[in-house]
Tab-separated table of C-alpha atoms in Angstrom:
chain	number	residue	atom	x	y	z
A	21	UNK	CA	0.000	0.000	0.000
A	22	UNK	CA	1.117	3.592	-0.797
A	23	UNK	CA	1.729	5.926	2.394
A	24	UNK	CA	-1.806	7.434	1.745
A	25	UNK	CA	-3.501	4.647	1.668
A	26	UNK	CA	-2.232	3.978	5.282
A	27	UNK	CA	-2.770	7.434	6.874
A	28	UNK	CA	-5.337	8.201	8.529
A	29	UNK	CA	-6.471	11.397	9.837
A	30	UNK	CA	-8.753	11.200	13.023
A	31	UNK	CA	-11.339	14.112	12.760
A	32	UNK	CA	-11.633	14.828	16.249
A	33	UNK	CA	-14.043	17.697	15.639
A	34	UNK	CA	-17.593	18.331	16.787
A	35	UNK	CA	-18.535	20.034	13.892
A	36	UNK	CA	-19.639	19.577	9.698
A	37	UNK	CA	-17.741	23.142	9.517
A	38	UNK	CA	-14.690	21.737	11.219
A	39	UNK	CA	-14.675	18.704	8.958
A	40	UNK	CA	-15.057	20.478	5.880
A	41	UNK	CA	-12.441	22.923	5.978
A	42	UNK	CA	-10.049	20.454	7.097
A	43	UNK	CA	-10.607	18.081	4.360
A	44	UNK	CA	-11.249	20.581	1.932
A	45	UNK	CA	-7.389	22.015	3.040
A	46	UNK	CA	-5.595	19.139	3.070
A	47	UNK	CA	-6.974	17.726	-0.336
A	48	UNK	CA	-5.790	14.834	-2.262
A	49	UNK	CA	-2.759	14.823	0.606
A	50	UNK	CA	-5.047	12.705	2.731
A	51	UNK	CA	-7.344	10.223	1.207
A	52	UNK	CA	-8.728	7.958	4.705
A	53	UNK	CA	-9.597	9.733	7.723
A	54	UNK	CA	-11.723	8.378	11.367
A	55	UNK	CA	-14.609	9.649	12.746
A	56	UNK	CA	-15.025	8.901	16.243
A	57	UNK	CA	-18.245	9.245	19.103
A	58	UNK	CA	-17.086	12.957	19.428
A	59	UNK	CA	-17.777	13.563	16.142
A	60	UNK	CA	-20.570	11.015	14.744
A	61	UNK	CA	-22.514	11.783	17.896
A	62	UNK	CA	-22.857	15.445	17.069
A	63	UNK	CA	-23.571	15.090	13.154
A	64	UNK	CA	-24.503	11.381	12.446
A	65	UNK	CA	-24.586	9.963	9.193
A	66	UNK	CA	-24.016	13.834	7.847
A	67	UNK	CA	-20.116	13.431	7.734
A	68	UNK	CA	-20.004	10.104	6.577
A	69	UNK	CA	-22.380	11.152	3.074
A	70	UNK	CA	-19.899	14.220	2.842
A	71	UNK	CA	-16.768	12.015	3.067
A	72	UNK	CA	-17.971	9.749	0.865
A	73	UNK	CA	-19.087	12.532	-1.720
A	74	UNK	CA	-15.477	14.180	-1.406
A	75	UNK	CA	-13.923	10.194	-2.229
A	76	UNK	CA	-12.708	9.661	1.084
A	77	UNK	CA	-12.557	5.855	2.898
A	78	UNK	CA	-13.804	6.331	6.633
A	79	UNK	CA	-12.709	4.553	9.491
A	80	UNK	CA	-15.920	4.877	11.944
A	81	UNK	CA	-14.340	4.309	15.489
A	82	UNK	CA	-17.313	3.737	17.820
A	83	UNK	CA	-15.483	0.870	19.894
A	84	UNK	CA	-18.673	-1.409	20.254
A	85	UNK	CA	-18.698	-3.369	23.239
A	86	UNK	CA	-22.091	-5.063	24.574
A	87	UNK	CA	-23.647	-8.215	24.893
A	88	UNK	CA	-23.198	-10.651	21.721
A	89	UNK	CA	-26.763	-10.101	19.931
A	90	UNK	CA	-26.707	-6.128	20.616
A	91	UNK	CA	-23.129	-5.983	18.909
A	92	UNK	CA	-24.045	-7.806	16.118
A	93	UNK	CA	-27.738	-6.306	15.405
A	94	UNK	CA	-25.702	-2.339	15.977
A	95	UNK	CA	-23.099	-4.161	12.958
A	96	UNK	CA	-25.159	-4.968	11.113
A	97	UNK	CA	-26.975	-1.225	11.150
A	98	UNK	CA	-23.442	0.137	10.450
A	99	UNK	CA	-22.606	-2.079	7.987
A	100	UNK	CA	-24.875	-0.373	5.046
A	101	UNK	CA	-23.708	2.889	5.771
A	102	UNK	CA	-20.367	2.735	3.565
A	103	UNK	CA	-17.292	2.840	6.145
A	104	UNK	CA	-14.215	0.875	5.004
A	105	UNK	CA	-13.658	0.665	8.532
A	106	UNK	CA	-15.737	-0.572	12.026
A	107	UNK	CA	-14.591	-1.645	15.369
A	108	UNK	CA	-15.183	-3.473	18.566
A	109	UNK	CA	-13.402	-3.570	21.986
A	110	UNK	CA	-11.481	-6.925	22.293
A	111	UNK	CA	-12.936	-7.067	25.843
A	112	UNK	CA	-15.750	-8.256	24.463
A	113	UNK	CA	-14.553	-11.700	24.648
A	114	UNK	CA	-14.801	-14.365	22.105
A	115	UNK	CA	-18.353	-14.833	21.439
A	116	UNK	CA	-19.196	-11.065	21.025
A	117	UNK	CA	-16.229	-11.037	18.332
A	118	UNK	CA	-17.407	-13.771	16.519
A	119	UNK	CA	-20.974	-12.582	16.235
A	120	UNK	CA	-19.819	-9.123	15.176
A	121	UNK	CA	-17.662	-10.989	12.710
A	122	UNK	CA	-20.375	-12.711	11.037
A	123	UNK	CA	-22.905	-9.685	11.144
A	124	UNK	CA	-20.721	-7.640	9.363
A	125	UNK	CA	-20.127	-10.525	6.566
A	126	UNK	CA	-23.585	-11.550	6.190
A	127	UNK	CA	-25.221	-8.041	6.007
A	128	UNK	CA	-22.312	-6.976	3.512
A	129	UNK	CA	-23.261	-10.514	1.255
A	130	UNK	CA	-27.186	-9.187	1.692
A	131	UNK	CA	-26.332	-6.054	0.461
A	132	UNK	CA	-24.128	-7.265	-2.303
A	133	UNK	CA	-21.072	-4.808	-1.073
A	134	UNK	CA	-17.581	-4.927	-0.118
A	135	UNK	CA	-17.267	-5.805	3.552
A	136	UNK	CA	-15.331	-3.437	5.332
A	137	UNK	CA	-12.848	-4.481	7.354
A	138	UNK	CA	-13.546	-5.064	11.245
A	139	UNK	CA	-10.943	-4.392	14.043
A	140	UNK	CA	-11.023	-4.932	17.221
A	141	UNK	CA	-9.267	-2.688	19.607
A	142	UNK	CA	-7.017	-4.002	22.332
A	143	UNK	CA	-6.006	-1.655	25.310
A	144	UNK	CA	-6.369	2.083	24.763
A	145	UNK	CA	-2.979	3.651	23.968
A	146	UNK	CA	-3.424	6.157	26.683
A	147	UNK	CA	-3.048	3.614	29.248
A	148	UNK	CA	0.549	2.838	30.577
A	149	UNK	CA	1.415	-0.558	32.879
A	150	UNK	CA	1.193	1.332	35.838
A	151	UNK	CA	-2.497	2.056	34.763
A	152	UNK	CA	-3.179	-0.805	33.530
A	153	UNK	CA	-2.312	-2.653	36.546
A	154	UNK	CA	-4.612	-0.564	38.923
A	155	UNK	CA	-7.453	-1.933	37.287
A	156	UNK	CA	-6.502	-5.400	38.683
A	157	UNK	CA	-5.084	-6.444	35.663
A	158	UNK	CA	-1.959	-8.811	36.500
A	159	UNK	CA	-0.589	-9.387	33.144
A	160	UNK	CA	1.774	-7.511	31.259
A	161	UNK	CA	-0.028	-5.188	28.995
A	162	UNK	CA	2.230	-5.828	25.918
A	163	UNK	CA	1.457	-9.785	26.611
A	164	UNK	CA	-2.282	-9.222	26.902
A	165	UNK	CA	-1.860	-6.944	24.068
A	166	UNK	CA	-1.035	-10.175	21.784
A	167	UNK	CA	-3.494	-12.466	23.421
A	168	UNK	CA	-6.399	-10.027	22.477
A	169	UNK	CA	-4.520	-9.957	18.965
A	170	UNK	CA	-4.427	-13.947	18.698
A	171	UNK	CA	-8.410	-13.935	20.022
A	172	UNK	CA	-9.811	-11.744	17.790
A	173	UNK	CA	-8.119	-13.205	14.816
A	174	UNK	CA	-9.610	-16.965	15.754
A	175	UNK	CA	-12.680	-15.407	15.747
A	176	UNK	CA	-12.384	-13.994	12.230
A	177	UNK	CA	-12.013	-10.201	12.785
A	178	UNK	CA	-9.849	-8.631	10.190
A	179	UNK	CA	-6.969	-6.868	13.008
A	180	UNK	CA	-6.343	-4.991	15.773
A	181	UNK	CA	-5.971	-1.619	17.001
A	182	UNK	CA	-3.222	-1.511	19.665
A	183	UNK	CA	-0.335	0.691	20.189
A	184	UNK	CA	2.656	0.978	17.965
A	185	UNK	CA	4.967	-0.699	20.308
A	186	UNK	CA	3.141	-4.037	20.681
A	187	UNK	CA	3.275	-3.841	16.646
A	188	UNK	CA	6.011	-6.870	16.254
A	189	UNK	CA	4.322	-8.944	18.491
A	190	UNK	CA	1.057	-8.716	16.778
A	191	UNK	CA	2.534	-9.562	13.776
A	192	UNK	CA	4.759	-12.236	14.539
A	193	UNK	CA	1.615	-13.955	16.144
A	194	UNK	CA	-0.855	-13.081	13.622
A	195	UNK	CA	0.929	-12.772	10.441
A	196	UNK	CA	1.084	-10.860	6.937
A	197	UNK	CA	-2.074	-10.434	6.275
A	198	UNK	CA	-3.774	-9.003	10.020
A	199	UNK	CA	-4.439	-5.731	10.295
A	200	UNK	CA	-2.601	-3.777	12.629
A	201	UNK	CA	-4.164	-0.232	13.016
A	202	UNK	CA	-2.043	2.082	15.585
A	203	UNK	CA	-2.786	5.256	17.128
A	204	UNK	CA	-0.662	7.150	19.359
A	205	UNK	CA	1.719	7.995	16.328
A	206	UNK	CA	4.027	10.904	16.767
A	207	UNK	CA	6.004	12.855	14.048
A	208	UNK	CA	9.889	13.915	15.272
A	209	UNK	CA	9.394	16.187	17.798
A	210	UNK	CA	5.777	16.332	18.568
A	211	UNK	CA	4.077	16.211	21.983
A	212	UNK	CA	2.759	12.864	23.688
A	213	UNK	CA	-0.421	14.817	24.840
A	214	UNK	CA	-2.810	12.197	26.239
A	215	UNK	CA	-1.037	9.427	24.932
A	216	UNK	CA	1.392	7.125	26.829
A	217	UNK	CA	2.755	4.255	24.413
A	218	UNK	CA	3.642	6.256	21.154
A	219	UNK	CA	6.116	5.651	18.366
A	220	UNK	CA	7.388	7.471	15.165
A	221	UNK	CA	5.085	7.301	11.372
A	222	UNK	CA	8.405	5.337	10.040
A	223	UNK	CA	8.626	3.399	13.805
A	224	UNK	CA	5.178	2.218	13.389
A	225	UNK	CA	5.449	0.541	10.096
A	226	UNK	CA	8.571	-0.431	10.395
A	227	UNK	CA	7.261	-2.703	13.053
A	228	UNK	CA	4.531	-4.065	11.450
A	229	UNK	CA	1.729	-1.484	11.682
A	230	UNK	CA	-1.012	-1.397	8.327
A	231	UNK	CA	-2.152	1.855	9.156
A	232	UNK	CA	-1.425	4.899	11.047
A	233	UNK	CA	-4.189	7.023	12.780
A	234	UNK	CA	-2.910	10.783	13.220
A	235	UNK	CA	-4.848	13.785	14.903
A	236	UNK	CA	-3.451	16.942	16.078
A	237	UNK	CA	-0.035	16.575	14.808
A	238	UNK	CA	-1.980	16.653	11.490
A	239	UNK	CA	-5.257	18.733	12.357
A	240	UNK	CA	-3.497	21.181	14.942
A	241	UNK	CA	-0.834	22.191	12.542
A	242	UNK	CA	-0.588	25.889	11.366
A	243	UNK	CA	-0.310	24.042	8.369
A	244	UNK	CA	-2.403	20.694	8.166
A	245	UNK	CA	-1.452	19.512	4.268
A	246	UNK	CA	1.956	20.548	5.534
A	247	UNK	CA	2.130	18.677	8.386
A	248	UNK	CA	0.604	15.811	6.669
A	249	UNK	CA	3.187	15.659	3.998
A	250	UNK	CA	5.649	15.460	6.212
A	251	UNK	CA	4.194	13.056	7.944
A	252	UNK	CA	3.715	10.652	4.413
A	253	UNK	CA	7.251	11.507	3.595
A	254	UNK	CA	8.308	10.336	7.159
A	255	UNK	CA	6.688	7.074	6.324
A	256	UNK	CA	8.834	6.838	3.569
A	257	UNK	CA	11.349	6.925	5.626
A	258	UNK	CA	13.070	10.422	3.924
């Protein structure tokens, strides 16, 4: 895949005006970009039409995470509306990642459309091992990591989203052809912010990572199509 094809831009915005003269900005520069709660919950399907108007994939991050049936039934609602991209939380457990797997695959077949790809996430890339251990957790986070990687992929979910440090170990257990989606990426010399386990563009795929999710190094900029081209040419390694 080209470096475009693996960026992508999290809109972490609250408004259509917001969106737009972002994307409108940055141009062909960025062609996938994720809409989280923040931003779905305050416009709905509104961005999603206008992404898909301007040619844009969309990665809809709403991190489901319920009982089996209400997963799969809210999958299979999402499903239709065009996103290359849905998630779950891992913590779901096995049989609420297997019936989100095959809600997304049968309601694509009904519909007679591409599936998009379903991810699960792992452990939030704001939490550290120090957090992560005051929620009683007694593994190591990188190991549990992995064993949410290796559970989600037996129960035929497409990749993860974890942090780009566990990136290697993800895809020495899973393989070539998982998904490894990693926030928490940060251009030389940018600020951590809110995040904890964090790793260069060229860091992240050079450990195994499929795609990159950027936000305010990209939509904080002075410059955003600046920033973002630095940010391709960075996974280029130049």
């Amino acid at each position: 895949m080209k470096p475009n094809q693996r960026l992508i831009v999290a809109l972490d915005f609250s408004s259509m005006g917001e969106v737009e003269q972002l994307v409108e900005h940055l141009g062909g520069s960025v062609n996938y970009y994720k809409v989280g709660m923040e931003l779905y919950f305050s416009v709905g399907n509104r961005v999603l039409h206008y992404l898909q108007q301007q040619n844009k994939q969309v990665f809809l991050d709403l991190k489901l995470h319920d009982i089996p049936n209400t997963v799969a039934r809210s999958l299979k609602s999402l499903t239709g509306l065009g996103a290359a991209m849905l998630n779950v939380h891992a913590f779901g457990g096995p049989a609420m990642l297997k019936a989100a797997a095959e809600a997304v695959a049968g309601e694509a077949e009904r519909l007679r459309m591409e599936k998009p790809k379903l991810i699960a996430v792992t452990v939030l890339t704001s939490m550290d091992q120090t957090e992560w251990s005051s929620i009683g957790q007694t593994a190591e986070l990188s190991g549990q990591v992995v064993n949410f990687a290796r559970l989600a992929q037996a129960a035929g979910i497409d990749g993860v989203v974890a942090s780009p440090q566990e990136a290697a170990l993800i895809r020495e257990a899973c393989g070539n052809d998982f998904l490894i989606v990693t926030p928490g990426i940060r251009p030389q010399g940018s600020e951590r912010n809110d995040q904890s386990r964090v790793a260069t563009p060229h860091g992240a795929l050079a450990a195994g990572a499929s795609h990159l999710v950027i936000g305010r190094p990209v939509t904080a900029a002075a410059d955003p199509r600046q920033a973002a081209e630095r940010i391709l040419a960075e996974m280029e390694g130049e």
